[in-house]
mmCIF file of C-alpha atoms and ligand atoms in Angstrom:
data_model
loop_
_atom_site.group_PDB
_atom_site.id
_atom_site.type_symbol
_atom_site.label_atom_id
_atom_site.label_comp_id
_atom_site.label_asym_id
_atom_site.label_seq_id
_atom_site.Cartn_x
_atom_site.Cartn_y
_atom_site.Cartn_z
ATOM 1 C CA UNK A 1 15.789 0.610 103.222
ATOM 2 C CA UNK A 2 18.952 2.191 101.008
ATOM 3 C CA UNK A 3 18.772 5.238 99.595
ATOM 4 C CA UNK A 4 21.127 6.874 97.730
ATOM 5 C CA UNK A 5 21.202 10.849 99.067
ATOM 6 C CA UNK A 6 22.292 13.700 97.752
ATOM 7 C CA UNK A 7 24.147 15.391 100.939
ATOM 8 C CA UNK A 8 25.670 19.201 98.664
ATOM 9 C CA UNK A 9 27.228 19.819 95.448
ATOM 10 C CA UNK A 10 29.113 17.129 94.353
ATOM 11 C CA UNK A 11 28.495 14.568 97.378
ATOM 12 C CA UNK A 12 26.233 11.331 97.268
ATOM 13 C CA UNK A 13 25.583 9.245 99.984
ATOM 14 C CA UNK A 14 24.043 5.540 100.694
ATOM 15 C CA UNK A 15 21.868 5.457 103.667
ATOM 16 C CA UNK A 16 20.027 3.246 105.542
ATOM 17 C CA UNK A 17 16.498 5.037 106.338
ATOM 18 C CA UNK A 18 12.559 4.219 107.490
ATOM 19 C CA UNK A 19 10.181 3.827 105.413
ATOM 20 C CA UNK A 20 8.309 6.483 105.173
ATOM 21 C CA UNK A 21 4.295 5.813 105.910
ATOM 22 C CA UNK A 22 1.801 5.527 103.049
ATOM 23 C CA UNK A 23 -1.016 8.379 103.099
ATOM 24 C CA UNK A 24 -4.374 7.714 101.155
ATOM 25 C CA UNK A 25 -4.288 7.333 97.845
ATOM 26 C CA UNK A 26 -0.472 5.976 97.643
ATOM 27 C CA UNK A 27 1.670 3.096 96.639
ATOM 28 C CA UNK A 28 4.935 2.063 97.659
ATOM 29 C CA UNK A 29 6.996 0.518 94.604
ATOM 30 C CA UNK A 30 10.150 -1.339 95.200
ATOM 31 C CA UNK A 31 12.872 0.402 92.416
ATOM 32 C CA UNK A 32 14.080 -2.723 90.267
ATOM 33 C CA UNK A 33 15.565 0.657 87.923
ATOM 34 C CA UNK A 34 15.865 4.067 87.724
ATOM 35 C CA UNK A 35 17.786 6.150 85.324
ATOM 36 C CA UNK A 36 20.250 8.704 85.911
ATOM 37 C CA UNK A 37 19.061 11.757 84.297
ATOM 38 C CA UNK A 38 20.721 15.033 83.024
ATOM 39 C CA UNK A 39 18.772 17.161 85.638
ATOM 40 C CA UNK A 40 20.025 14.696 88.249
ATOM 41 C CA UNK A 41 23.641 15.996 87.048
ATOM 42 C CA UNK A 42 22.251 19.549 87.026
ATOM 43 C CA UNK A 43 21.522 19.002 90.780
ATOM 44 C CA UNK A 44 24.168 17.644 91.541
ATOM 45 C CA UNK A 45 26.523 19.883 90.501
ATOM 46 C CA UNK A 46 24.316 22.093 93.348
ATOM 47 C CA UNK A 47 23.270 24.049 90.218
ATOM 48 C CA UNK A 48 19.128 23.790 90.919
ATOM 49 C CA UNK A 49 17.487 25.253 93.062
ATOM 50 C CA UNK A 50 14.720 23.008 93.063
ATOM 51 C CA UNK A 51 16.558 20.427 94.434
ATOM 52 C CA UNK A 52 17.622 21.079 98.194
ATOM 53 C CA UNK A 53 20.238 18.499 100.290
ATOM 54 C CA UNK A 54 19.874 16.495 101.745
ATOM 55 C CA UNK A 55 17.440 14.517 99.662
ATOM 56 C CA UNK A 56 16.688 11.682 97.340
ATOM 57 C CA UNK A 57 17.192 12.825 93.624
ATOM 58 C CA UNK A 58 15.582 10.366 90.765
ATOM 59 C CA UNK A 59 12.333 10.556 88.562
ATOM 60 C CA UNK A 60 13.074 7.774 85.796
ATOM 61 C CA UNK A 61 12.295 4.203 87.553
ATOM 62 C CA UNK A 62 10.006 0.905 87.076
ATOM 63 C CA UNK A 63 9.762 -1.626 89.715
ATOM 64 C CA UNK A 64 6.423 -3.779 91.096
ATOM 65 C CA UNK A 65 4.636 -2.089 93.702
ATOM 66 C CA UNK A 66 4.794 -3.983 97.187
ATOM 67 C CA UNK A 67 2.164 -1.962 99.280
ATOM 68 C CA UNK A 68 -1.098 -0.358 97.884
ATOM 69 C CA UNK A 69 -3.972 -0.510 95.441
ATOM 70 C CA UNK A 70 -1.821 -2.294 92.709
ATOM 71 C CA UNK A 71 0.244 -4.717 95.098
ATOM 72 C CA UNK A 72 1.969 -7.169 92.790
ATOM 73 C CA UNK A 73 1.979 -4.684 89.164
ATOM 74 C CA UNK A 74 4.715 -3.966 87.741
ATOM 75 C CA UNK A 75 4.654 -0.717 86.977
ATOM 76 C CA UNK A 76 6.749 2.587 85.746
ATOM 77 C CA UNK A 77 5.874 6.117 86.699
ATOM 78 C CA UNK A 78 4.703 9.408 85.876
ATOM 79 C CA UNK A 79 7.468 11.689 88.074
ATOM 80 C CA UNK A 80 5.161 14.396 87.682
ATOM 81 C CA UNK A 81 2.519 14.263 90.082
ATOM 82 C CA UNK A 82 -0.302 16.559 89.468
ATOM 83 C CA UNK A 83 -3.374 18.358 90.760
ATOM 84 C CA UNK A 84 -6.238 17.127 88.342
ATOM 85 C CA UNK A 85 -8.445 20.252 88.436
ATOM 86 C CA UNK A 86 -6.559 23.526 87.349
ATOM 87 C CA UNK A 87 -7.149 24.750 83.882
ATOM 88 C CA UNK A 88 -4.004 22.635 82.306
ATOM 89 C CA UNK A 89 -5.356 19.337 83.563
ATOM 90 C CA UNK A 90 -8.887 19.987 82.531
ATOM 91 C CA UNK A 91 -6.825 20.698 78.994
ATOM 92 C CA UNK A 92 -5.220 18.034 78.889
ATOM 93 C CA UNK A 93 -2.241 19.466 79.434
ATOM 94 C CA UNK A 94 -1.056 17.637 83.059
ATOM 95 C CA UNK A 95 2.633 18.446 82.194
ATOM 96 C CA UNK A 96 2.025 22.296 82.935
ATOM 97 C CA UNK A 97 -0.457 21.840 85.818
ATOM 98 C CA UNK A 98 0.056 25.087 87.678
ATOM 99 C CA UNK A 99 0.406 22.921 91.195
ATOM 100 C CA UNK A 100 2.345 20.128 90.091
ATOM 101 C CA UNK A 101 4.929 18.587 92.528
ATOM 102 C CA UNK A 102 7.509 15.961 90.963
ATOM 103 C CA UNK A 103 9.664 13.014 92.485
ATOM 104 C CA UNK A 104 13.302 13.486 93.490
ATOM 105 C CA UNK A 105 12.630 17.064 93.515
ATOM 106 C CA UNK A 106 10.006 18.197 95.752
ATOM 107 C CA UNK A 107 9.447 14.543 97.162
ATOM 108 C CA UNK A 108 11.858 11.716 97.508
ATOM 109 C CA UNK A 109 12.952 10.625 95.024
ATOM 110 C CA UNK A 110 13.521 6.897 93.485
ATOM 111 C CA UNK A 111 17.475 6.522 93.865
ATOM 112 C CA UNK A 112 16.526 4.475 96.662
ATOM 113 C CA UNK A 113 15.009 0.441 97.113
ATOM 114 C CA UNK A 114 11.653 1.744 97.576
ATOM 115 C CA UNK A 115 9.849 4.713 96.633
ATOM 116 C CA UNK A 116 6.174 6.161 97.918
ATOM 117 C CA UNK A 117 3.750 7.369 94.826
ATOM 118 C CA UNK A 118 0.567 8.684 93.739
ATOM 119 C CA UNK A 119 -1.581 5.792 92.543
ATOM 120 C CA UNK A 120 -2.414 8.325 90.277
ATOM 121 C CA UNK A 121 1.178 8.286 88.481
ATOM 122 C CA UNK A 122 1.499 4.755 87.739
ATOM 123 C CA UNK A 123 1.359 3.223 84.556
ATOM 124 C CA UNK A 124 0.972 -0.709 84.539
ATOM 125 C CA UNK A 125 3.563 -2.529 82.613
ATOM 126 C CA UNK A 126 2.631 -4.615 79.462
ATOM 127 C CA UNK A 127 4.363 -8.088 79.583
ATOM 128 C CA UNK A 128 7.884 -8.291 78.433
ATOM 129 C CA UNK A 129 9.313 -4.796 79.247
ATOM 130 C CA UNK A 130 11.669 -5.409 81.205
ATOM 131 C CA UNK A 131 12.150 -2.702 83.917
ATOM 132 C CA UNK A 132 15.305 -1.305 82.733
ATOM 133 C CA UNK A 133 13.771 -0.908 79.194
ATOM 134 C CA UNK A 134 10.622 0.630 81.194
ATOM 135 C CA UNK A 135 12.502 2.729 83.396
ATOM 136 C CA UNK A 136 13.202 4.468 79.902
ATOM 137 C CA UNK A 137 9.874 5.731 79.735
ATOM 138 C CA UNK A 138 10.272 9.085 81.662
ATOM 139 C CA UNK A 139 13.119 10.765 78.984
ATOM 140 C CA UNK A 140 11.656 8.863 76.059
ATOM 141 C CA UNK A 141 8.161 10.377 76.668
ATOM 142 C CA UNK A 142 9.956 13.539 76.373
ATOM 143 C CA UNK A 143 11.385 13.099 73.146
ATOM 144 C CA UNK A 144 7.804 11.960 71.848
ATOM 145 C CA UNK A 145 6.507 14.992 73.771
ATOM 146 C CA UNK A 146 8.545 17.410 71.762
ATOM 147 C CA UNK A 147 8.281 15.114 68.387
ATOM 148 C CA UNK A 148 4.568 15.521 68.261
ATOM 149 C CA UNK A 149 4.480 19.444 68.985
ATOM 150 C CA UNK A 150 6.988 20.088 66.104
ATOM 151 C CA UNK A 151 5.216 17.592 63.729
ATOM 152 C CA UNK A 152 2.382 19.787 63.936
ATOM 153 C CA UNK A 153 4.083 22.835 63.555
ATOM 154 C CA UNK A 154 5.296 21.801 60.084
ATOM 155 C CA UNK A 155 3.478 22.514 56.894
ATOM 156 C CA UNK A 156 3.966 19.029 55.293
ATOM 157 C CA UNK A 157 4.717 15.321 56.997
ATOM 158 C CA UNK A 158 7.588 14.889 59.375
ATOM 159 C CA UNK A 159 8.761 11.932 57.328
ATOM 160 C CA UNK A 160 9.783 14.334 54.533
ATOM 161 C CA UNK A 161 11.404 16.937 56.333
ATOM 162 C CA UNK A 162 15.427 16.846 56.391
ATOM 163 C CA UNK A 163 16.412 17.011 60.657
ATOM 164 C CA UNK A 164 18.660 17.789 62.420
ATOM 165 C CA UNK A 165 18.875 16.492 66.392
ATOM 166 C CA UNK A 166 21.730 18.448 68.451
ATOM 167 C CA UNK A 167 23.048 16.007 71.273
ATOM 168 C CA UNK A 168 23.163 12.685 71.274
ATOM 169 C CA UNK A 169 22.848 12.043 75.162
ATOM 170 C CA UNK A 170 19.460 9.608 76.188
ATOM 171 C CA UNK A 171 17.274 12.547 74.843
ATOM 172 C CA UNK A 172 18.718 13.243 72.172
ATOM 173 C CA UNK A 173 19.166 9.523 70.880
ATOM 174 C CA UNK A 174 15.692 8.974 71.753
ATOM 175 C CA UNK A 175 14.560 11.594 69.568
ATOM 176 C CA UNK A 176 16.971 10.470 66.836
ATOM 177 C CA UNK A 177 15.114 6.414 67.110
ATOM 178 C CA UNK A 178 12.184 7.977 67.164
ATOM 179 C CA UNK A 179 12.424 10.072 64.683
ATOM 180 C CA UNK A 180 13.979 7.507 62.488
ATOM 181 C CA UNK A 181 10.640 5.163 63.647
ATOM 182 C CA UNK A 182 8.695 7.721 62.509
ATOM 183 C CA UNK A 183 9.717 7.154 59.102
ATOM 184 C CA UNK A 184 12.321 10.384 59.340
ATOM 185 C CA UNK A 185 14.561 9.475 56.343
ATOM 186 C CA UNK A 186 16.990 12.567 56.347
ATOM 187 C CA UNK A 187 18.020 12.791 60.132
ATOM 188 C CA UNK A 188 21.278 13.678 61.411
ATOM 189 C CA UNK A 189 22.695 13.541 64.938
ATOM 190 C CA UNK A 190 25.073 15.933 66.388
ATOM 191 C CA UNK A 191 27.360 15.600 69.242
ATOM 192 C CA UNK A 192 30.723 16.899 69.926
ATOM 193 C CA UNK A 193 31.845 14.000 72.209
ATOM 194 C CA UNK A 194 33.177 11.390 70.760
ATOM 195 C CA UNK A 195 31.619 8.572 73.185
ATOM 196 C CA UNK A 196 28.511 9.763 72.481
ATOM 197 C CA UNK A 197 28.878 9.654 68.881
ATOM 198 C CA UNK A 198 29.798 5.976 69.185
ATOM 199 C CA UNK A 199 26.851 5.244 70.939
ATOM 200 C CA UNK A 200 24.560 6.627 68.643
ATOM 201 C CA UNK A 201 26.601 5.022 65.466
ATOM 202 C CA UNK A 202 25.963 1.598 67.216
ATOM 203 C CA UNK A 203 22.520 2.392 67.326
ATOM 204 C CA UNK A 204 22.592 2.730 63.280
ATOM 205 C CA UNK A 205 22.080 6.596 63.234
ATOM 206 C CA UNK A 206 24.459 8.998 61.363
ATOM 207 C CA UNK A 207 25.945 11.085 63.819
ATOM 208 C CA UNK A 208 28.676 13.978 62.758
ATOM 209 C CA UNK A 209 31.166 15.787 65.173
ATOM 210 C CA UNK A 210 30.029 19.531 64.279
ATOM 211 C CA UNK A 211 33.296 21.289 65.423
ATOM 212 C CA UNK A 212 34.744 18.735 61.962
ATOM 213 C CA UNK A 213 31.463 19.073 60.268
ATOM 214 C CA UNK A 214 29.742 21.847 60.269
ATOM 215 C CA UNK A 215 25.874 21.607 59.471
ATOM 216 C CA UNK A 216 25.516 23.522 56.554
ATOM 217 C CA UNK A 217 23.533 27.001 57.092
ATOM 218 C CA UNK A 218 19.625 27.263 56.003
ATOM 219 C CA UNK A 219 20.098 23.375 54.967
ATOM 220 C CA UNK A 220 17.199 21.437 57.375
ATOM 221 C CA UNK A 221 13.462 21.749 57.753
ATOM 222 C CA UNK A 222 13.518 20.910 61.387
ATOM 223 C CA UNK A 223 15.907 21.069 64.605
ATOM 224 C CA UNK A 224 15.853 19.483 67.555
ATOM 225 C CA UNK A 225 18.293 21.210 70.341
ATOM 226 C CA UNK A 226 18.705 18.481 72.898
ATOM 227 C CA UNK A 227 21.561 20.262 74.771
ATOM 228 C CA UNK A 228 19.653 23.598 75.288
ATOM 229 C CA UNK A 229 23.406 25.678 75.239
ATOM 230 C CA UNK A 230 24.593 29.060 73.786
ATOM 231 C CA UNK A 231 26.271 27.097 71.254
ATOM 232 C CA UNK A 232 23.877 24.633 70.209
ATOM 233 C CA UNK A 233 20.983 27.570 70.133
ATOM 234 C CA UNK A 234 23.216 29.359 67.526
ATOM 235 C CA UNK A 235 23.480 26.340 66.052
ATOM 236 C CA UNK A 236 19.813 25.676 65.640
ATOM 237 C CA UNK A 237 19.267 29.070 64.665
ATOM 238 C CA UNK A 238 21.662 29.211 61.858
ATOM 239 C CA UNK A 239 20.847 25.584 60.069
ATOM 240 C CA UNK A 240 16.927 25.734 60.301
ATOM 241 C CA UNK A 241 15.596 27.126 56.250
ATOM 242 C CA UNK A 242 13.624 29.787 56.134
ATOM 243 C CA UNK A 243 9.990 28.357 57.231
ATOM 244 C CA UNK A 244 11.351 25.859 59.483
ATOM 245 C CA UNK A 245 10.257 24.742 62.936
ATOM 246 C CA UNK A 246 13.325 24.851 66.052
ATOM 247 C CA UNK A 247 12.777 22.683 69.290
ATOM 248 C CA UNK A 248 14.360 23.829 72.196
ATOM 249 C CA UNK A 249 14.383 21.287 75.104
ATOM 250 C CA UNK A 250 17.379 21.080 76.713
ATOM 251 C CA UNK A 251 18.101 22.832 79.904
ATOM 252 C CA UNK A 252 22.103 23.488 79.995
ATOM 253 C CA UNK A 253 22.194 26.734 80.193
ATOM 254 C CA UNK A 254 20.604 30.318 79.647
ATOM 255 C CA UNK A 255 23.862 32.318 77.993
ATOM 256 C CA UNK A 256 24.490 34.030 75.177
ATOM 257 C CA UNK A 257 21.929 35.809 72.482
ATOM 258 C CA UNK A 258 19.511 34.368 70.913
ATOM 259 C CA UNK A 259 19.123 35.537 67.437
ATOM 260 C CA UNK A 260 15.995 36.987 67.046
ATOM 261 C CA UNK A 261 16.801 38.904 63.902
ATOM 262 C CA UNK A 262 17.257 35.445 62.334
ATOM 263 C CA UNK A 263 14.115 34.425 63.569
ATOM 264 C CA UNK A 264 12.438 37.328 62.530
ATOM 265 C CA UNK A 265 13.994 37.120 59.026
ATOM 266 C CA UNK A 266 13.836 33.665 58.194
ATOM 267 C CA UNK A 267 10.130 33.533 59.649
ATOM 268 C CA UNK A 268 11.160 30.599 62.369
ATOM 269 C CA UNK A 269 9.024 28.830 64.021
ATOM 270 C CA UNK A 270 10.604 28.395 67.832
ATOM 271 C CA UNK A 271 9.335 26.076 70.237
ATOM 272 C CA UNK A 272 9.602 24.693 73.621
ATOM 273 C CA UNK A 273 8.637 21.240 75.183
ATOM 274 C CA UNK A 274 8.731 20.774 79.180
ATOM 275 C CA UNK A 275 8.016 16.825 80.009
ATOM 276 C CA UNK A 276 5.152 14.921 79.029
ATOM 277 C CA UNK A 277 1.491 14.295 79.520
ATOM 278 C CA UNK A 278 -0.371 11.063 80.757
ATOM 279 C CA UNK A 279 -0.917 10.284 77.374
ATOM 280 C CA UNK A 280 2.465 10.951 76.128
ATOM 281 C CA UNK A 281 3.833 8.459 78.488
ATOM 282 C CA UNK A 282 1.359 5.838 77.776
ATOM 283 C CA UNK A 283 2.057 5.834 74.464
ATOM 284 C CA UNK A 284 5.799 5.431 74.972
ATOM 285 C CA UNK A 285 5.545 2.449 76.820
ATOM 286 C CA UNK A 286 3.718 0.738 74.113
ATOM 287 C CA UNK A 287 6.393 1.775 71.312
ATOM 288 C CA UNK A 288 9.350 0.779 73.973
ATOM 289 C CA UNK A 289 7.367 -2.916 74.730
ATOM 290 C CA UNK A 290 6.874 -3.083 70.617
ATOM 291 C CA UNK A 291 10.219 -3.065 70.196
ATOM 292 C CA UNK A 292 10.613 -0.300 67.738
ATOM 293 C CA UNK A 293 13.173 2.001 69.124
ATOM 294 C CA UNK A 294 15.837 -1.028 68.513
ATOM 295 C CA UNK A 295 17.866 -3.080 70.659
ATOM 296 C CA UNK A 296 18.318 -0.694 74.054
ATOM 297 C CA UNK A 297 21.954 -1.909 74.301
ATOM 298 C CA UNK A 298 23.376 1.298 75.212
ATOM 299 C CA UNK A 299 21.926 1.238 78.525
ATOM 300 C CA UNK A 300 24.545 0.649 81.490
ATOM 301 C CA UNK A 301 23.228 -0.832 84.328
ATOM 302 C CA UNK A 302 24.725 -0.424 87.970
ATOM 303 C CA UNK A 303 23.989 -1.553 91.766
ATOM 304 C CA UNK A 304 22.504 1.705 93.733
ATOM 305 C CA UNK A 305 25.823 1.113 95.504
ATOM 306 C CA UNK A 306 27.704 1.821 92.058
ATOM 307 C CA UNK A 307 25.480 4.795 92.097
ATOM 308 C CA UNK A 308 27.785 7.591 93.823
ATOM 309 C CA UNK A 309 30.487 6.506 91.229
ATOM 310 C CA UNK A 310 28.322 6.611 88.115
ATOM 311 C CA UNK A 311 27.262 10.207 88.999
ATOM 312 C CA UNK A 312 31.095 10.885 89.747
ATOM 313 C CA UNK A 313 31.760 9.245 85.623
ATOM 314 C CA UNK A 314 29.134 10.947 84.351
ATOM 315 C CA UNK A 315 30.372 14.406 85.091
ATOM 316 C CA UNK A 316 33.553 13.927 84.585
ATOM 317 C CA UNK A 317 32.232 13.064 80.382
ATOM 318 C CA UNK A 318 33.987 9.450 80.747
ATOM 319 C CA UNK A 319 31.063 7.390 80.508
ATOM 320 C CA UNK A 320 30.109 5.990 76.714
ATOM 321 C CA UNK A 321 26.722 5.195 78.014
ATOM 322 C CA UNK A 322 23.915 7.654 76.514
ATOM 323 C CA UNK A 323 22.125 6.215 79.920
ATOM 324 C CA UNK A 324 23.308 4.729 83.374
ATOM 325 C CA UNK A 325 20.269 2.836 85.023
ATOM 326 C CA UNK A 326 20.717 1.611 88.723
ATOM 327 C CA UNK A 327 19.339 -1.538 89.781
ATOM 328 C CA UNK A 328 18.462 -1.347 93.382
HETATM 329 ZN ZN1 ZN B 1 14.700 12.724 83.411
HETATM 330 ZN ZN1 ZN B 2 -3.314 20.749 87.598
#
């Protein structure tokens, strides 16, 4: 089969490889899509660790399994794949499992025709996603992840709080649908890249440029930092009122001081979200096959041989797409 490798920093590479065998207990799905993800950037930049060439980078895909327990399902997939019996699991809280492993990190990786998975990760498709709407699942389950840990951080409902979402790549325009499904009336996007913006404006959000407009201090109940920068923490930091509730979940960088004296001051509430659980990604893939998140028209699509290039636009910030799916 084709997969797409990751050979060092900056270099992908089409290959033509075995299959690999399938142990107990494991599928093999052929890829029909997988989104390009901003950790897949991250990595490819040779910026994490985690990820070691040469290898097969990927986590977000659907596709019908071939080989296995569910041959002929079409299914999308939990990335993460996890132990089942530490203390997290038994919690029901999978996405911390202290012995987790994940795909297109520590295992290939689904930038590739065909992938090998846990029976345990797969979710079965409900009629009428289509995979590239499925293949969605993975960042969209992250948004909902984080959504549902600030909503119950707040003292009243997260349809009357004013919001504030920093970034408008997939994550953060995920959030911003959701939050908007959610019945989020006073919700405002933030993204200094004018693509991006465009996107998001198509999508029927209001988005501002905050370099031309800055967020006004103390002036929303809740913040969601989808970039995870210096910046965008001080950003966070400075428009969340007193009593309000900060997400952090984007991973850009670790720079610059956080203000703790604000935090301290304006009694914050700061939290962090890292994936999703089982559950989290089950219920995204009924709101994405309801519908509700709107027309997914901002998704690009591309042949895994379009793939190298994609990852090439995609750094270099020319790419209006909030999301690049390849169709293997
Ligand atoms: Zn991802
Ligand atoms: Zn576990």
């Amino acid at each position: 089969m084709q997969a797409l490798f990751y050979t060092g920093p900056e270099q992908m590479e089409l290959r033509d490889i075995e299959l690999a065998p399938l142990a107990a207990g494991e599928s093999r799905v052929r890829v029909l899509a997988t989104g390009i993800c901003g950790s897949d950037l991250h990595a490819y930049h040779g910026h994490d660790p985690r990820r070691v060439p040469p290898m097969i980078l990927g986590h977000e895909a659907a596709g019908e399994v071939i080989e296995g327990a569910l041959a002929g399902k079409r299914v999308t997939m939990n990335p993460l794949v996890i132990c089942g019996h530490c203390d997290y699991c038994l919690a029901g809280r999978q996405n911390l499992c202290s012995n987790r492993t994940m795909l297109g990190m520590n295992r290939p990786g689904t930038f590739a025709e065909s992938v090998v998975v846990p029976d345990q990760c797969l979710i079965e498709l409900p009629d009428g996603l289509s995979p590239v709407a499925a293949a969605l699942t993975e960042p969209a389950a992250t948004a909902l992840h984080a959504i549902n840990r600030l909503a119950r951080s707040l003292a009243r409902p997260l349809a009357e709080a004013r919001v504030l979402v920093i970034g408008a790549g997939a994550v953060g325009l995920l959030t911003g649908l959701m939050l908007r499904q959610r019945g989020v009336r006073r919700l405002t996007l933030a993204d200094t890249n004018p693509l991006r913006r465009a996107t998001a404006e198509q999508a029927g959000l209001t988005v501002i440029d905050p370099r031309r407009t800055p967020v006004e201090a103390d002036s929303v109940e809740a913040v969601f930092d989808c970039v995870g920068a210096a910046a965008t923490r001080t950003m966070a930091v400075q428009t969340t009122r007193p009593g309000g509730s900060l997400m952090h979940l984007g991973l850009q960088d670790n720079d610059g001081a956080f203000d703790m004296r604000a935090v301290t001051l304006k009694e914050l509430i700061v939290l962090g979200a890292y994936t999703y659980t089982p559950s989290d990604l089950r219920a995204t893939v009924d709101l994405l096959a309801s519908g509700a998140l709107g027309p997914l028209d901002w998704v690009e699509t591309r042949g895994l041989d379009g793939g190298a290039a994609a990852f090439a636009e995609l750094v270099a910030g020319q790419s209006a797409a909030a999301k690049i799916v390849l169709t293997p």
